Phi, psi and omega in degrees: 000128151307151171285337162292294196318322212258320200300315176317312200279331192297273201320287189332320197281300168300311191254082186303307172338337216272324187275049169241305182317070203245157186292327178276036167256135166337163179281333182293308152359273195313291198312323173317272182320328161304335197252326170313313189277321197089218176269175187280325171301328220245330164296318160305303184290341144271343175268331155285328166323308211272335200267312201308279161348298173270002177253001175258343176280335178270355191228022143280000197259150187300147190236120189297164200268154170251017212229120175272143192261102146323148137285146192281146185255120178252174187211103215277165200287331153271358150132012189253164195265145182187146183242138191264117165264331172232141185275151173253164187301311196265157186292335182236099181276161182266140164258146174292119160283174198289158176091329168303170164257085184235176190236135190226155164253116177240186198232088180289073198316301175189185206213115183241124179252176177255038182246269290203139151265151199278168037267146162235030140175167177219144180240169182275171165318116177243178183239154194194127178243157183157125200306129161267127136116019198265338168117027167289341195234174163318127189303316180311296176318294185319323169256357151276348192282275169019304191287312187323156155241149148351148186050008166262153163224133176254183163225113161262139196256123180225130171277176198284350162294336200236004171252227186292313180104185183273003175289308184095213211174061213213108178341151171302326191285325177114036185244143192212129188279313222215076205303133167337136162088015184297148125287117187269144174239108161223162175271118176221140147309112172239101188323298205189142187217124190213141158344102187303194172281128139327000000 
């Protein structure tokens, strides 16, 4: 419960009077009430005093925090965006350079268009092996991994300049798996990073 809400419930609780008492009353009313309250400033003035007074022995007490820790959001020099979620284990993790070979288990969350609100689908986990920085994959993925260390997880924001573009990902028939202008959101893991082969 809030504290406004637990505060509400408090006055009521202390002025069984007070939700009889309205602004809209007849003059007979009013005189009634008048001689039970005194004026209405003075009645006010006692009915929050008494709310203040028995509402402050309930919210000194200490209050578990309800306030959720954001993640910090970081956004890479070409633009994409991504919050880190799971930290990885080991204490000195590798990070990849251009040219490695690495493997991410990633997540396609949803697909955000200027059509449509999202989730406009969600997929299961795929493995994906693949040269960082050879132009194999999506320019974003490609610079979120870039960013990354072994054993981290992320959330990526990746916009449509550094995804499909305004071409999209669209069938010969005119049906498009991935609609132009999408923004993609995946989840990517990053499993392993290693020296390519001579």
């Amino acid at each position: 419960m809030t504290k406004s809400a637990l505060s509400s419930v408090l006055f009521l609780l202390c002025c069984p009077n007070a939700a009889a008492f309205s602004l809209s009353m007849g003059s007979e009313s009013r005189a009634a009430a008048s001689d039970i309250f005194g004026s209405r400033r003075s009645f006010l003035s006692k009915s929050v005093a008494t709310a203040v007074v028995g509402g402050t022995s309930i919210f000194s007490q200490p209050q578990p925090s309800l306030a959720v820790t954001a993640k910090e959001i970081i956004t890479t020099p070409a633009g994409v965006k991504y919050a880190v979620t799971q930290e990885p284990t080991d204490k000195k993790p590798a990070a990849p350079l251009k040219g490695d070979i690495v493997a991410i288990d990633y997540k396609d969350i949803f697909l955000m268009d200027r059509s449509s609100m999202p989730p406009i689908r969600e997929e299961k986990n795929n493995a994906l092996l693949f040269k960082l920085g050879s132009g194999s994959v999506i320019p974003g993925l490609d610079d979120v991994v870039a960013q990354m260390v072994v054993g981290q997880k992320v959330q990526a924001i990746i916009p449509p300049s550094l995804a499909y573009g305004e071409k999209g990902v669209c069938l010969d028939d005119g049906e498009c798996l991935i609609k132009p202008g999408s923004t993609l959101v995946y989840d990517v893991f990053l499993k392993r990073s290693s020296i390519p082969p001579p």
